[in-house]
Short mmCIF file of C-alpha atoms in Angstrom, two decimals:
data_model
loop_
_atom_site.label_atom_id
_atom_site.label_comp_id
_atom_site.label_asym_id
_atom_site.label_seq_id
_atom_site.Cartn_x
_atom_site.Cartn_y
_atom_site.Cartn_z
CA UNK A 1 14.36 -141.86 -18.16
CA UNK A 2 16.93 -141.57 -15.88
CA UNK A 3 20.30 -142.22 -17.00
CA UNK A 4 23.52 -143.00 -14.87
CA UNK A 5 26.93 -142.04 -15.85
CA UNK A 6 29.93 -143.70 -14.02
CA UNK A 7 33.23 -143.33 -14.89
CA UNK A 8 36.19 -143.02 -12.13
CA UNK A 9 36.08 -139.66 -10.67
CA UNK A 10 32.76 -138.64 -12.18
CA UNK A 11 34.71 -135.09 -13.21
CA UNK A 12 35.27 -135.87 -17.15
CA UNK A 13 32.05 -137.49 -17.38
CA UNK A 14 29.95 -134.50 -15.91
CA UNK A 15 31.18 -132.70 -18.78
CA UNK A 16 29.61 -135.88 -21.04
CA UNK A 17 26.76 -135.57 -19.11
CA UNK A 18 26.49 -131.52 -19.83
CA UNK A 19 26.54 -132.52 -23.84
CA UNK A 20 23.63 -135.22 -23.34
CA UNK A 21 21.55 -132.69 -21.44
CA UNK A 22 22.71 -130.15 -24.66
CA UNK A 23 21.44 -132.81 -27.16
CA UNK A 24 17.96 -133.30 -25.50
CA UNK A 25 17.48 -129.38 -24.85
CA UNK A 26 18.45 -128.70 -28.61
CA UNK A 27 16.39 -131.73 -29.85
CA UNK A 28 13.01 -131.22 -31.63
CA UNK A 29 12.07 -134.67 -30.73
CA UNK A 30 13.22 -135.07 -27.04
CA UNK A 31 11.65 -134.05 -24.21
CA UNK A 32 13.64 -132.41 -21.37
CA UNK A 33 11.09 -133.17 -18.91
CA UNK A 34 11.81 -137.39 -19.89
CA UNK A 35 15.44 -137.25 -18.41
CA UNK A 36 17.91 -136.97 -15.68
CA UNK A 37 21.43 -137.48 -15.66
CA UNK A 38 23.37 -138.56 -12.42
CA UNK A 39 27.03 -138.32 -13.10
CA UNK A 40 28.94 -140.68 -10.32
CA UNK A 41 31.95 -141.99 -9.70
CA UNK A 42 31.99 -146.24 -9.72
CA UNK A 43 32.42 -146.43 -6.20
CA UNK A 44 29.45 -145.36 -5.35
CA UNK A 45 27.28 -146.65 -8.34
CA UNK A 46 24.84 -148.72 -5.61
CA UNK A 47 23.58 -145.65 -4.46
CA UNK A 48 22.13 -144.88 -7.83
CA UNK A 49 21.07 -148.02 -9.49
CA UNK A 50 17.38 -147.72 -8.08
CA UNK A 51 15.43 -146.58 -10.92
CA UNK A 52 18.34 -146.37 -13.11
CA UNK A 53 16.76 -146.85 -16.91
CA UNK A 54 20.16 -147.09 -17.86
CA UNK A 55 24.17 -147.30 -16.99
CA UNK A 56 26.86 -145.42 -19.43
CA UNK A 57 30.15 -146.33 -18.21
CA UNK A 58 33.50 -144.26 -19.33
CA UNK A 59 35.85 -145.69 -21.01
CA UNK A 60 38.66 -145.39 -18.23
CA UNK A 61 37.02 -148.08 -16.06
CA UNK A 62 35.44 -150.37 -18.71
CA UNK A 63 37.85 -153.16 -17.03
CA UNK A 64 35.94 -152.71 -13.65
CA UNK A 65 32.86 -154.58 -15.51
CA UNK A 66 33.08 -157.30 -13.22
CA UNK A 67 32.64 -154.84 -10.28
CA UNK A 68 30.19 -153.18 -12.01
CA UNK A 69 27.69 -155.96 -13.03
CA UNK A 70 26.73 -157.52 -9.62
CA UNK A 71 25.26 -154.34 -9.29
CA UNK A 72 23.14 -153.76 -11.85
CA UNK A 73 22.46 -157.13 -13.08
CA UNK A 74 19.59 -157.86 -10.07
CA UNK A 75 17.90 -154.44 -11.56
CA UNK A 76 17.96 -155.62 -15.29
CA UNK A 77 19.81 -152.83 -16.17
CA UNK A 78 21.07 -152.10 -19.43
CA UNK A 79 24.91 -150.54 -20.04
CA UNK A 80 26.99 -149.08 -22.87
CA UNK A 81 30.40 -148.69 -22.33
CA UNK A 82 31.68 -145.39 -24.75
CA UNK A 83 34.71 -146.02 -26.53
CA UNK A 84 37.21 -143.52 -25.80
CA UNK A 85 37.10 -141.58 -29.39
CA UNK A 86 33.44 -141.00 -28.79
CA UNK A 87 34.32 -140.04 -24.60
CA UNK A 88 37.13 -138.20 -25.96
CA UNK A 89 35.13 -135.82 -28.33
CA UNK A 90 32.30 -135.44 -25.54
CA UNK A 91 30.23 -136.41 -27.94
CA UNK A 92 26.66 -136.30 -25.92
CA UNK A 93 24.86 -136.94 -29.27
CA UNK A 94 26.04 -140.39 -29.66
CA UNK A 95 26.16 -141.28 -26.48
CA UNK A 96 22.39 -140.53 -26.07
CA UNK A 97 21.55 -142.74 -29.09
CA UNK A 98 23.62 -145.51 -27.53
CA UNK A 99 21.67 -145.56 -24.22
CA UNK A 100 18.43 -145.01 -25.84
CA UNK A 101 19.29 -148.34 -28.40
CA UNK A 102 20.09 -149.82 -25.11
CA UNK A 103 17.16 -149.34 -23.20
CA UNK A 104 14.77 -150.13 -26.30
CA UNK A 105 16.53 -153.59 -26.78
CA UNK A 106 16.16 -154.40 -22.99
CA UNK A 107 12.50 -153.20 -23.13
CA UNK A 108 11.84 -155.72 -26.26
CA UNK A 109 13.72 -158.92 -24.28
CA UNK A 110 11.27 -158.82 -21.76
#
């Protein structure tokens, strides 16, 4: 599963992708073989949407969803936008669940 992070410098949100690459390594259920992370700033999100499973977008540019769903939307592409408590905490744990949930509803609506 490959899962894009986008946020507006991509800096911050490497460090949320370090803590959802933590959570699968320490996990006795994941497999670290089943994901990537790409960690991208929103300008250049359309060179990572192919084969994107799923798009977690930071907090700081939640209000660029209108830029942001032209682009995914012909892929079907689920999204979660973190809130910025969970962002804020790096919280990878949560995070992960909240893409996962994603991509399992948009598997079942199809």
């Amino acid at each position: 599963m490959k899962i894009v992070l986008c946020c507006a410098g991509g800096f911050s949100t490497t460090m949320l992708m370090d803590s959802m690459k933590r959570t699968v390594k320490e996990s006795a259920k994941l497999n670290d073989d089943d994901f990537s992370f790409v960690a991208v700033p929103v300008d250049i999100l359309n060179s990572e949407v192919e084969n994107c499973d799923v798009l977690v977008i930071g907090p700081q540019i939640a209000h660029r969803l209108d830029y942001i769903k032209p682009i995914i939307d012909p892929y079907h592409i689920p999204y979660v936008i973190v809130d910025k408590d969970t962002y804020g905490k790096m919280d990878g744990a949560t995070v992960l669940k909240m893409a996962l949930i994603a991509r399992k509803k948009a598997d079942m609506n199809k």
